[in-house]
């Protein structure tokens, strides 16, 4: 373990004692100088992982259709803020907006806003989305809050840090990162009552040693987003690796070069994510007074939106090799053993009378 970020983390632990997993994730991913997303474009074959929009244009096209439909059902407000959180290379949004060019008024009414902290990825987004004149934000507080909001976030919530509590006796310890002989190690520390307050109320009493993840950062983010949605009206669509009912277990994982890596080995050099607890995303929305649709599996969602029809269209003009590629992409996006089930889709909406497509 030797890098500028590793030194920085070690120094912080020497000064302040073991650091919680959330702080560790936040530094590894988002340290302004050395954080994983600050220093590289991690996507695609040459990077560390591939996301749905990078697998096929069909993903962004389906999401574009969904957004335009939701906008229409919500009374086609004009203007409106079209916000993407964590847009990666801008591929999803470019495919989405190209696909809905024919929807009267949609692109004209949309003011494109991008929530993105990575300077490297902002450059890719600027290239992919130049014609739509996007405005970038570091946080939600600067996104205009005076018109309706249509939001999409694919593999964004899983990048927001979680903290890990471990059941010990009839209480909780917190899993933290400590320093031992100059190497990082997990240890358990006494958990403070603030962090225990994030444990979902419906969670049944876990076994000794069970790990429960809580996500104060995600809750803060969602709380802020939901407040604006309620005030201005609109919808948000979340797609992520996650689970639909409350559960527990350690889901923090590191991915590097398209394979699993050790979470502690090379801070800032691997992507770190934690599965999204969609029951929290939903509970917070209901508490805020919003309507929740889903979650549903990504495969079912895309099929309900008509991805099979899109596949047939694309194949009409495809060579044999292209047809095989389209088939493979469909399987990767929708297959039960690929992204179809593990990835979940959930929408929240300010207006309970609006029906949204894609959900059972
Ligand atoms: N949605 C894209 C990229 C997913 S990777 C896709 O599907 O291809 C996660 C994205 O979220 C990256 O763009 C990353 O830079 C951004 N991101 C991660 N943490 C963030 C934070 N705290 N604030 C804003 N953006 C963040």
mmCIF file of C-alpha atoms and ligand atoms in Angstrom:
data_model
loop_
_atom_site.group_PDB
_atom_site.id
_atom_site.type_symbol
_atom_site.label_atom_id
_atom_site.label_comp_id
_atom_site.label_asym_id
_atom_site.label_seq_id
_atom_site.Cartn_x
_atom_site.Cartn_y
_atom_site.Cartn_z
ATOM 1 C CA UNK A 1 0.000 0.000 0.000
ATOM 2 C CA UNK A 2 1.787 3.108 -1.110
ATOM 3 C CA UNK A 3 0.250 6.103 -2.812
ATOM 4 C CA UNK A 4 -0.464 9.708 -1.935
ATOM 5 C CA UNK A 5 -4.030 8.794 -0.971
ATOM 6 C CA UNK A 6 -2.907 5.811 1.142
ATOM 7 C CA UNK A 7 -0.488 8.135 2.992
ATOM 8 C CA UNK A 8 -3.252 10.634 3.560
ATOM 9 C CA UNK A 9 -5.627 7.985 4.926
ATOM 10 C CA UNK A 10 -2.877 6.590 7.169
ATOM 11 C CA UNK A 11 -2.128 10.071 8.514
ATOM 12 C CA UNK A 12 -5.809 10.695 9.263
ATOM 13 C CA UNK A 13 -6.064 7.368 11.130
ATOM 14 C CA UNK A 14 -2.866 8.091 13.124
ATOM 15 C CA UNK A 15 -4.264 11.449 14.146
ATOM 16 C CA UNK A 16 -7.899 10.572 14.783
ATOM 17 C CA UNK A 17 -8.090 6.790 15.259
ATOM 18 C CA UNK A 18 -9.874 4.256 13.016
ATOM 19 C CA UNK A 19 -12.092 5.833 10.331
ATOM 20 C CA UNK A 20 -15.597 4.652 9.507
ATOM 21 C CA UNK A 21 -16.196 2.871 6.191
ATOM 22 C CA UNK A 22 -18.200 5.829 4.880
ATOM 23 C CA UNK A 23 -15.304 8.218 5.363
ATOM 24 C CA UNK A 24 -12.979 5.668 3.739
ATOM 25 C CA UNK A 25 -15.300 5.277 0.704
ATOM 26 C CA UNK A 26 -15.706 9.050 0.394
ATOM 27 C CA UNK A 27 -11.929 9.606 0.355
ATOM 28 C CA UNK A 28 -11.223 6.716 -2.044
ATOM 29 C CA UNK A 29 -13.859 7.836 -4.552
ATOM 30 C CA UNK A 30 -14.065 11.559 -4.104
ATOM 31 C CA UNK A 31 -10.874 13.023 -2.612
ATOM 32 C CA UNK A 32 -10.562 16.225 -4.674
ATOM 33 C CA UNK A 33 -7.037 15.399 -5.865
ATOM 34 C CA UNK A 34 -6.508 11.643 -5.566
ATOM 35 C CA UNK A 35 -10.052 10.179 -5.498
ATOM 36 C CA UNK A 36 -10.820 7.363 -7.931
ATOM 37 C CA UNK A 37 -13.363 9.363 -9.972
ATOM 38 C CA UNK A 38 -11.286 12.540 -9.913
ATOM 39 C CA UNK A 39 -8.309 11.032 -11.676
ATOM 40 C CA UNK A 40 -9.688 8.853 -14.476
ATOM 41 C CA UNK A 41 -12.482 7.681 -16.740
ATOM 42 C CA UNK A 42 -13.160 4.253 -15.220
ATOM 43 C CA UNK A 43 -15.744 3.102 -17.777
ATOM 44 C CA UNK A 44 -15.579 0.701 -20.685
ATOM 45 C CA UNK A 45 -13.331 -2.096 -21.893
ATOM 46 C CA UNK A 46 -10.085 -0.242 -21.148
ATOM 47 C CA UNK A 47 -11.344 0.863 -17.723
ATOM 48 C CA UNK A 48 -12.531 -1.013 -14.659
ATOM 49 C CA UNK A 49 -16.231 -1.658 -15.284
ATOM 50 C CA UNK A 50 -18.959 -1.337 -17.909
ATOM 51 C CA UNK A 51 -22.370 0.163 -17.190
ATOM 52 C CA UNK A 52 -25.693 -0.389 -18.981
ATOM 53 C CA UNK A 53 -25.475 2.706 -21.242
ATOM 54 C CA UNK A 54 -21.962 1.665 -22.265
ATOM 55 C CA UNK A 55 -23.185 -1.832 -23.191
ATOM 56 C CA UNK A 56 -25.722 -0.604 -25.741
ATOM 57 C CA UNK A 57 -27.398 2.539 -27.061
ATOM 58 C CA UNK A 58 -30.709 0.756 -26.413
ATOM 59 C CA UNK A 59 -30.479 1.437 -22.669
ATOM 60 C CA UNK A 60 -30.334 5.229 -23.050
ATOM 61 C CA UNK A 61 -32.982 5.103 -25.779
ATOM 62 C CA UNK A 62 -35.415 3.266 -23.494
ATOM 63 C CA UNK A 63 -34.729 5.716 -20.642
ATOM 64 C CA UNK A 64 -35.266 8.637 -23.043
ATOM 65 C CA UNK A 65 -38.633 7.202 -24.046
ATOM 66 C CA UNK A 66 -39.537 6.716 -20.384
ATOM 67 C CA UNK A 67 -38.603 10.304 -19.473
ATOM 68 C CA UNK A 68 -40.543 11.807 -22.384
ATOM 69 C CA UNK A 69 -43.563 9.675 -21.505
ATOM 70 C CA UNK A 70 -43.395 10.681 -17.824
ATOM 71 C CA UNK A 71 -43.054 14.342 -18.855
ATOM 72 C CA UNK A 72 -46.096 14.037 -21.114
ATOM 73 C CA UNK A 73 -48.179 12.327 -18.394
ATOM 74 C CA UNK A 74 -47.159 15.048 -15.936
ATOM 75 C CA UNK A 75 -48.748 17.656 -18.235
ATOM 76 C CA UNK A 76 -45.616 18.373 -20.384
ATOM 77 C CA UNK A 77 -44.336 21.310 -18.277
ATOM 78 C CA UNK A 78 -42.202 23.857 -20.106
ATOM 79 C CA UNK A 79 -39.528 24.696 -19.190
ATOM 80 C CA UNK A 80 -38.329 21.867 -16.948
ATOM 81 C CA UNK A 81 -35.016 20.777 -15.481
ATOM 82 C CA UNK A 82 -33.670 17.515 -16.891
ATOM 83 C CA UNK A 83 -31.138 16.409 -14.311
ATOM 84 C CA UNK A 84 -28.782 13.469 -14.552
ATOM 85 C CA UNK A 85 -26.857 12.457 -11.436
ATOM 86 C CA UNK A 86 -23.461 10.881 -12.121
ATOM 87 C CA UNK A 87 -23.675 10.910 -15.932
ATOM 88 C CA UNK A 88 -20.385 9.045 -16.575
ATOM 89 C CA UNK A 89 -19.398 9.693 -20.188
ATOM 90 C CA UNK A 90 -22.757 11.315 -21.010
ATOM 91 C CA UNK A 91 -23.708 8.295 -23.114
ATOM 92 C CA UNK A 92 -27.078 7.609 -21.485
ATOM 93 C CA UNK A 93 -28.243 11.205 -21.878
ATOM 94 C CA UNK A 94 -26.949 11.525 -25.468
ATOM 95 C CA UNK A 95 -28.771 8.317 -26.493
ATOM 96 C CA UNK A 96 -31.898 9.376 -24.569
ATOM 97 C CA UNK A 97 -32.132 12.831 -26.151
ATOM 98 C CA UNK A 98 -31.399 11.533 -29.655
ATOM 99 C CA UNK A 99 -34.171 8.946 -29.276
ATOM 100 C CA UNK A 100 -36.841 11.497 -28.279
ATOM 101 C CA UNK A 101 -36.068 14.208 -30.806
ATOM 102 C CA UNK A 102 -39.422 13.470 -32.430
ATOM 103 C CA UNK A 103 -41.423 14.092 -29.242
ATOM 104 C CA UNK A 104 -42.976 17.542 -29.805
ATOM 105 C CA UNK A 105 -41.660 20.102 -27.343
ATOM 106 C CA UNK A 106 -39.616 17.811 -25.079
ATOM 107 C CA UNK A 107 -36.054 18.695 -26.065
ATOM 108 C CA UNK A 108 -36.977 22.389 -26.461
ATOM 109 C CA UNK A 109 -38.457 22.539 -22.950
ATOM 110 C CA UNK A 110 -35.561 20.669 -21.300
ATOM 111 C CA UNK A 111 -32.821 22.559 -19.467
ATOM 112 C CA UNK A 112 -30.033 20.020 -19.084
ATOM 113 C CA UNK A 113 -28.274 19.904 -15.703
ATOM 114 C CA UNK A 114 -25.575 17.419 -14.714
ATOM 115 C CA UNK A 115 -24.528 16.540 -11.174
ATOM 116 C CA UNK A 116 -20.914 15.445 -11.509
ATOM 117 C CA UNK A 117 -17.822 15.920 -9.389
ATOM 118 C CA UNK A 118 -15.222 14.345 -11.686
ATOM 119 C CA UNK A 119 -13.353 16.815 -13.925
ATOM 120 C CA UNK A 120 -12.296 13.970 -16.239
ATOM 121 C CA UNK A 121 -15.866 12.781 -16.771
ATOM 122 C CA UNK A 122 -17.169 16.346 -17.101
ATOM 123 C CA UNK A 123 -14.943 16.651 -20.174
ATOM 124 C CA UNK A 124 -16.445 13.523 -21.754
ATOM 125 C CA UNK A 125 -19.945 14.794 -20.926
ATOM 126 C CA UNK A 126 -19.154 18.165 -22.511
ATOM 127 C CA UNK A 127 -18.166 16.384 -25.737
ATOM 128 C CA UNK A 128 -21.165 14.029 -25.789
ATOM 129 C CA UNK A 129 -23.769 16.670 -24.879
ATOM 130 C CA UNK A 130 -22.393 19.925 -26.341
ATOM 131 C CA UNK A 131 -25.468 20.588 -28.463
ATOM 132 C CA UNK A 132 -27.711 20.670 -25.355
ATOM 133 C CA UNK A 133 -25.680 23.269 -23.485
ATOM 134 C CA UNK A 134 -25.538 21.475 -20.114
ATOM 135 C CA UNK A 135 -24.894 23.147 -16.766
ATOM 136 C CA UNK A 136 -22.770 21.237 -14.228
ATOM 137 C CA UNK A 137 -23.196 21.034 -10.463
ATOM 138 C CA UNK A 138 -21.135 19.681 -7.571
ATOM 139 C CA UNK A 139 -24.216 19.248 -5.409
ATOM 140 C CA UNK A 140 -28.004 19.543 -5.506
ATOM 141 C CA UNK A 141 -28.058 22.909 -3.748
ATOM 142 C CA UNK A 142 -27.217 24.826 -6.955
ATOM 143 C CA UNK A 143 -29.696 22.995 -9.249
ATOM 144 C CA UNK A 144 -32.539 25.422 -10.113
ATOM 145 C CA UNK A 145 -35.478 24.818 -7.804
ATOM 146 C CA UNK A 146 -38.123 26.906 -9.550
ATOM 147 C CA UNK A 147 -39.376 24.582 -12.322
ATOM 148 C CA UNK A 148 -40.418 20.886 -12.408
ATOM 149 C CA UNK A 149 -37.635 18.363 -12.265
ATOM 150 C CA UNK A 150 -37.116 15.142 -14.255
ATOM 151 C CA UNK A 151 -34.219 13.180 -12.857
ATOM 152 C CA UNK A 152 -32.306 10.076 -13.864
ATOM 153 C CA UNK A 153 -29.558 8.368 -11.881
ATOM 154 C CA UNK A 154 -27.958 5.183 -13.189
ATOM 155 C CA UNK A 155 -25.351 3.596 -10.930
ATOM 156 C CA UNK A 156 -25.075 6.811 -8.945
ATOM 157 C CA UNK A 157 -26.559 5.939 -5.546
ATOM 158 C CA UNK A 158 -24.199 2.949 -5.230
ATOM 159 C CA UNK A 159 -21.240 5.356 -5.288
ATOM 160 C CA UNK A 160 -22.495 7.272 -2.239
ATOM 161 C CA UNK A 161 -20.785 6.022 0.935
ATOM 162 C CA UNK A 162 -22.292 3.579 3.425
ATOM 163 C CA UNK A 163 -21.319 2.837 7.012
ATOM 164 C CA UNK A 164 -21.332 -0.653 8.463
ATOM 165 C CA UNK A 165 -22.704 -1.719 11.830
ATOM 166 C CA UNK A 166 -22.042 -5.150 13.325
ATOM 167 C CA UNK A 167 -24.431 -6.811 15.764
ATOM 168 C CA UNK A 168 -22.626 -7.473 19.072
ATOM 169 C CA UNK A 169 -24.591 -8.723 22.058
ATOM 170 C CA UNK A 170 -27.741 -6.619 22.257
ATOM 171 C CA UNK A 171 -26.104 -3.589 20.651
ATOM 172 C CA UNK A 172 -24.004 -2.526 17.706
ATOM 173 C CA UNK A 173 -20.321 -2.017 16.926
ATOM 174 C CA UNK A 174 -19.151 -0.035 13.902
ATOM 175 C CA UNK A 175 -16.810 -1.564 11.330
ATOM 176 C CA UNK A 176 -13.919 0.842 10.797
ATOM 177 C CA UNK A 177 -10.597 1.012 8.963
ATOM 178 C CA UNK A 178 -7.497 0.974 11.173
ATOM 179 C CA UNK A 179 -3.766 0.908 10.635
ATOM 180 C CA UNK A 180 -1.690 -2.108 11.659
ATOM 181 C CA UNK A 181 2.013 -2.315 10.760
ATOM 182 C CA UNK A 182 1.411 0.284 8.053
ATOM 183 C CA UNK A 183 -1.377 -1.792 6.457
ATOM 184 C CA UNK A 184 -5.095 -1.020 6.513
ATOM 185 C CA UNK A 185 -7.313 -3.469 8.393
ATOM 186 C CA UNK A 186 -10.950 -3.666 9.418
ATOM 187 C CA UNK A 187 -11.625 -3.365 13.142
ATOM 188 C CA UNK A 188 -14.753 -2.925 15.240
ATOM 189 C CA UNK A 189 -15.258 0.185 17.344
ATOM 190 C CA UNK A 190 -18.031 1.215 19.669
ATOM 191 C CA UNK A 191 -20.913 2.575 17.547
ATOM 192 C CA UNK A 192 -22.315 5.982 18.443
ATOM 193 C CA UNK A 193 -26.042 6.455 18.747
ATOM 194 C CA UNK A 194 -26.226 8.874 15.776
ATOM 195 C CA UNK A 195 -25.197 6.236 13.277
ATOM 196 C CA UNK A 196 -27.395 3.565 14.932
ATOM 197 C CA UNK A 197 -30.337 5.927 14.339
ATOM 198 C CA UNK A 198 -30.091 5.158 10.602
ATOM 199 C CA UNK A 199 -30.913 1.475 11.038
ATOM 200 C CA UNK A 200 -34.189 0.858 9.206
ATOM 201 C CA UNK A 201 -37.045 0.561 11.714
ATOM 202 C CA UNK A 202 -38.440 -2.590 10.083
ATOM 203 C CA UNK A 203 -35.182 -4.511 10.404
ATOM 204 C CA UNK A 204 -35.732 -7.644 12.472
ATOM 205 C CA UNK A 205 -33.266 -8.500 15.243
ATOM 206 C CA UNK A 206 -30.149 -9.773 13.508
ATOM 207 C CA UNK A 207 -27.836 -12.602 14.555
ATOM 208 C CA UNK A 208 -24.626 -12.024 16.448
ATOM 209 C CA UNK A 209 -21.963 -10.724 14.043
ATOM 210 C CA UNK A 210 -24.419 -9.733 11.276
ATOM 211 C CA UNK A 211 -23.485 -6.603 9.318
ATOM 212 C CA UNK A 212 -26.074 -3.903 8.597
ATOM 213 C CA UNK A 213 -25.277 -1.066 6.219
ATOM 214 C CA UNK A 214 -26.642 2.417 6.750
ATOM 215 C CA UNK A 215 -26.258 5.272 4.292
ATOM 216 C CA UNK A 216 -26.431 8.721 5.930
ATOM 217 C CA UNK A 217 -24.968 10.376 2.782
ATOM 218 C CA UNK A 218 -27.549 8.777 0.509
ATOM 219 C CA UNK A 219 -30.306 9.743 2.916
ATOM 220 C CA UNK A 220 -29.104 13.348 2.923
ATOM 221 C CA UNK A 221 -28.958 13.372 -0.879
ATOM 222 C CA UNK A 222 -32.403 11.789 -1.279
ATOM 223 C CA UNK A 223 -33.918 14.053 1.376
ATOM 224 C CA UNK A 224 -32.744 17.117 -0.537
ATOM 225 C CA UNK A 225 -33.861 15.757 -3.932
ATOM 226 C CA UNK A 226 -37.266 14.695 -2.610
ATOM 227 C CA UNK A 227 -37.878 18.096 -1.055
ATOM 228 C CA UNK A 228 -37.323 19.815 -4.419
ATOM 229 C CA UNK A 229 -39.473 17.233 -6.229
ATOM 230 C CA UNK A 230 -42.302 17.837 -3.834
ATOM 231 C CA UNK A 231 -42.036 21.616 -4.116
ATOM 232 C CA UNK A 232 -41.609 21.840 -7.898
ATOM 233 C CA UNK A 233 -43.227 18.631 -9.083
ATOM 234 C CA UNK A 234 -41.591 15.965 -11.201
ATOM 235 C CA UNK A 235 -40.184 12.468 -11.158
ATOM 236 C CA UNK A 236 -36.907 10.703 -10.472
ATOM 237 C CA UNK A 237 -35.777 7.363 -11.861
ATOM 238 C CA UNK A 238 -33.111 5.333 -10.062
ATOM 239 C CA UNK A 239 -31.389 2.303 -11.590
ATOM 240 C CA UNK A 240 -28.860 0.492 -9.477
ATOM 241 C CA UNK A 241 -27.335 -2.637 -8.166
ATOM 242 C CA UNK A 242 -29.389 -3.318 -5.079
ATOM 243 C CA UNK A 243 -31.967 -5.122 -3.029
ATOM 244 C CA UNK A 244 -35.669 -4.451 -2.784
ATOM 245 C CA UNK A 245 -36.476 -5.623 0.730
ATOM 246 C CA UNK A 246 -34.642 -4.719 3.917
ATOM 247 C CA UNK A 247 -31.809 -7.071 4.644
ATOM 248 C CA UNK A 248 -28.312 -7.110 5.888
ATOM 249 C CA UNK A 249 -24.828 -8.093 4.887
ATOM 250 C CA UNK A 250 -21.572 -6.511 3.807
ATOM 251 C CA UNK A 251 -22.041 -5.336 0.194
ATOM 252 C CA UNK A 252 -19.081 -2.964 -0.092
ATOM 253 C CA UNK A 253 -16.992 -4.150 -2.999
ATOM 254 C CA UNK A 254 -13.988 -3.037 -4.991
ATOM 255 C CA UNK A 255 -13.743 -3.559 -8.743
ATOM 256 C CA UNK A 256 -10.630 -3.044 -10.822
ATOM 257 C CA UNK A 257 -9.872 -4.162 -14.365
ATOM 258 C CA UNK A 258 -13.329 -5.829 -14.633
ATOM 259 C CA UNK A 259 -12.664 -8.102 -11.623
ATOM 260 C CA UNK A 260 -13.128 -7.985 -7.856
ATOM 261 C CA UNK A 261 -10.303 -6.459 -5.838
ATOM 262 C CA UNK A 262 -9.566 -5.995 -2.156
ATOM 263 C CA UNK A 263 -11.419 -3.038 -0.623
ATOM 264 C CA UNK A 264 -8.395 -1.968 1.446
ATOM 265 C CA UNK A 265 -5.472 -2.814 -0.812
ATOM 266 C CA UNK A 266 -5.119 0.120 -3.161
ATOM 267 C CA UNK A 267 -7.225 3.073 -1.972
ATOM 268 C CA UNK A 268 -8.283 5.309 -4.853
ATOM 269 C CA UNK A 269 -7.221 2.778 -7.518
ATOM 270 C CA UNK A 270 -10.377 0.631 -7.539
ATOM 271 C CA UNK A 271 -14.052 1.508 -7.831
ATOM 272 C CA UNK A 272 -15.847 1.091 -4.513
ATOM 273 C CA UNK A 273 -19.601 0.582 -4.400
ATOM 274 C CA UNK A 274 -22.265 -0.646 -2.009
ATOM 275 C CA UNK A 275 -25.570 -2.165 -3.071
ATOM 276 C CA UNK A 276 -28.502 0.196 -2.779
ATOM 277 C CA UNK A 277 -31.136 -0.571 -0.181
ATOM 278 C CA UNK A 278 -34.229 0.296 -2.237
ATOM 279 C CA UNK A 279 -36.511 -0.086 0.763
ATOM 280 C CA UNK A 280 -34.748 2.996 2.201
ATOM 281 C CA UNK A 281 -35.078 4.903 -1.109
ATOM 282 C CA UNK A 282 -38.785 4.095 -1.047
ATOM 283 C CA UNK A 283 -39.396 4.693 2.695
ATOM 284 C CA UNK A 284 -37.820 8.155 2.506
ATOM 285 C CA UNK A 285 -39.946 9.021 -0.549
ATOM 286 C CA UNK A 286 -43.159 7.940 1.163
ATOM 287 C CA UNK A 287 -42.212 9.865 4.310
ATOM 288 C CA UNK A 288 -41.635 12.943 2.117
ATOM 289 C CA UNK A 289 -45.113 12.573 0.581
ATOM 290 C CA UNK A 290 -44.073 11.223 -2.830
ATOM 291 C CA UNK A 291 -45.489 8.234 -4.721
ATOM 292 C CA UNK A 292 -43.227 5.236 -5.334
ATOM 293 C CA UNK A 293 -43.221 2.941 -8.391
ATOM 294 C CA UNK A 294 -41.277 -0.331 -8.124
ATOM 295 C CA UNK A 295 -38.699 -1.468 -7.485
ATOM 296 C CA UNK A 296 -38.671 -3.849 -10.378
ATOM 297 C CA UNK A 297 -35.845 -5.749 -12.074
ATOM 298 C CA UNK A 298 -34.027 -3.943 -14.869
ATOM 299 C CA UNK A 299 -34.877 -6.777 -17.296
ATOM 300 C CA UNK A 300 -38.626 -6.552 -16.654
ATOM 301 C CA UNK A 301 -38.500 -2.752 -16.786
ATOM 302 C CA UNK A 302 -36.777 -2.646 -20.187
ATOM 303 C CA UNK A 303 -39.070 -5.347 -21.600
ATOM 304 C CA UNK A 304 -42.172 -3.440 -20.473
ATOM 305 C CA UNK A 305 -40.778 -0.376 -22.250
ATOM 306 C CA UNK A 306 -40.463 -2.395 -25.457
ATOM 307 C CA UNK A 307 -36.770 -3.172 -25.751
ATOM 308 C CA UNK A 308 -37.616 -6.286 -27.795
ATOM 309 C CA UNK A 309 -39.304 -4.122 -30.448
ATOM 310 C CA UNK A 310 -36.230 -1.867 -30.537
ATOM 311 C CA UNK A 311 -34.028 -4.950 -30.955
ATOM 312 C CA UNK A 312 -36.057 -6.088 -33.964
ATOM 313 C CA UNK A 313 -35.890 -2.607 -35.529
ATOM 314 C CA UNK A 314 -32.126 -2.416 -35.136
ATOM 315 C CA UNK A 315 -31.727 -5.900 -36.558
ATOM 316 C CA UNK A 316 -33.627 -5.056 -39.735
ATOM 317 C CA UNK A 317 -30.675 -2.980 -40.860
ATOM 318 C CA UNK A 318 -27.869 -4.919 -39.147
ATOM 319 C CA UNK A 319 -25.207 -7.216 -40.558
ATOM 320 C CA UNK A 320 -24.936 -10.715 -39.104
ATOM 321 C CA UNK A 321 -22.113 -9.625 -36.803
ATOM 322 C CA UNK A 322 -24.092 -6.582 -35.625
ATOM 323 C CA UNK A 323 -27.157 -8.751 -34.989
ATOM 324 C CA UNK A 324 -25.081 -11.033 -32.784
ATOM 325 C CA UNK A 325 -23.826 -7.972 -30.874
ATOM 326 C CA UNK A 326 -27.384 -6.707 -30.357
ATOM 327 C CA UNK A 327 -28.456 -10.134 -29.046
ATOM 328 C CA UNK A 328 -25.531 -10.199 -26.636
ATOM 329 C CA UNK A 329 -26.296 -6.675 -25.420
ATOM 330 C CA UNK A 330 -29.960 -7.576 -24.844
ATOM 331 C CA UNK A 331 -28.929 -10.584 -22.781
ATOM 332 C CA UNK A 332 -26.456 -8.531 -20.734
ATOM 333 C CA UNK A 333 -29.038 -5.836 -19.990
ATOM 334 C CA UNK A 334 -32.031 -8.084 -19.352
ATOM 335 C CA UNK A 335 -30.814 -11.629 -18.633
ATOM 336 C CA UNK A 336 -31.701 -13.059 -15.219
ATOM 337 C CA UNK A 337 -28.121 -14.038 -14.557
ATOM 338 C CA UNK A 338 -26.715 -10.776 -15.898
ATOM 339 C CA UNK A 339 -28.083 -7.308 -15.064
ATOM 340 C CA UNK A 340 -31.769 -8.212 -15.448
ATOM 341 C CA UNK A 341 -32.532 -9.098 -11.833
ATOM 342 C CA UNK A 342 -29.727 -7.799 -9.656
ATOM 343 C CA UNK A 343 -30.184 -4.306 -11.056
ATOM 344 C CA UNK A 344 -33.355 -2.664 -9.843
ATOM 345 C CA UNK A 345 -35.344 0.281 -11.133
ATOM 346 C CA UNK A 346 -37.480 2.555 -8.959
ATOM 347 C CA UNK A 347 -39.307 5.787 -9.741
ATOM 348 C CA UNK A 348 -40.656 8.409 -7.361
ATOM 349 C CA UNK A 349 -43.206 10.987 -8.416
ATOM 350 C CA UNK A 350 -44.738 14.098 -6.888
ATOM 351 C CA UNK A 351 -48.210 13.498 -8.360
ATOM 352 C CA UNK A 352 -50.045 10.361 -7.176
ATOM 353 C CA UNK A 353 -52.422 10.483 -10.146
ATOM 354 C CA UNK A 354 -49.627 10.102 -12.739
ATOM 355 C CA UNK A 355 -49.260 6.538 -14.037
ATOM 356 C CA UNK A 356 -45.711 5.653 -15.005
ATOM 357 C CA UNK A 357 -44.838 2.892 -17.474
ATOM 358 C CA UNK A 358 -42.358 0.102 -16.835
ATOM 359 C CA UNK A 359 -43.661 -1.051 -13.472
ATOM 360 C CA UNK A 360 -46.030 -3.968 -12.883
HETATM 361 N N1 LIG B 1 -24.277 6.858 -14.897
HETATM 362 C C1 LIG B 1 -23.048 6.537 -15.591
HETATM 363 C C2 LIG B 1 -21.814 6.478 -14.689
HETATM 364 C C3 LIG B 1 -21.883 5.629 -13.439
HETATM 365 S S1 LIG B 1 -20.390 5.721 -12.500
HETATM 366 C C4 LIG B 1 -23.220 5.251 -16.353
HETATM 367 O O1 LIG B 1 -24.187 4.547 -16.095
HETATM 368 O O2 LIG B 1 -22.383 4.947 -17.205
HETATM 369 C C5 LIG B 1 -20.792 6.902 -11.239
HETATM 370 C C6 LIG B 1 -20.892 8.328 -11.696
HETATM 371 O O3 LIG B 1 -21.223 9.141 -10.571
HETATM 372 C C7 LIG B 1 -19.624 8.942 -12.279
HETATM 373 O O4 LIG B 1 -19.989 9.861 -13.270
HETATM 374 C C8 LIG B 1 -19.022 9.625 -11.054
HETATM 375 O O5 LIG B 1 -18.059 10.579 -11.372
HETATM 376 C C9 LIG B 1 -20.256 10.197 -10.410
HETATM 377 N N2 LIG B 1 -20.166 10.445 -8.972
HETATM 378 C C10 LIG B 1 -19.744 9.580 -8.021
HETATM 379 N N3 LIG B 1 -19.867 10.135 -6.793
HETATM 380 C C11 LIG B 1 -20.394 11.362 -6.976
HETATM 381 C C12 LIG B 1 -20.790 12.425 -6.096
HETATM 382 N N4 LIG B 1 -20.651 12.312 -4.783
HETATM 383 N N5 LIG B 1 -21.314 13.535 -6.634
HETATM 384 C C13 LIG B 1 -21.479 13.652 -7.977
HETATM 385 N N6 LIG B 1 -21.140 12.689 -8.850
HETATM 386 C C14 LIG B 1 -20.589 11.567 -8.367
#
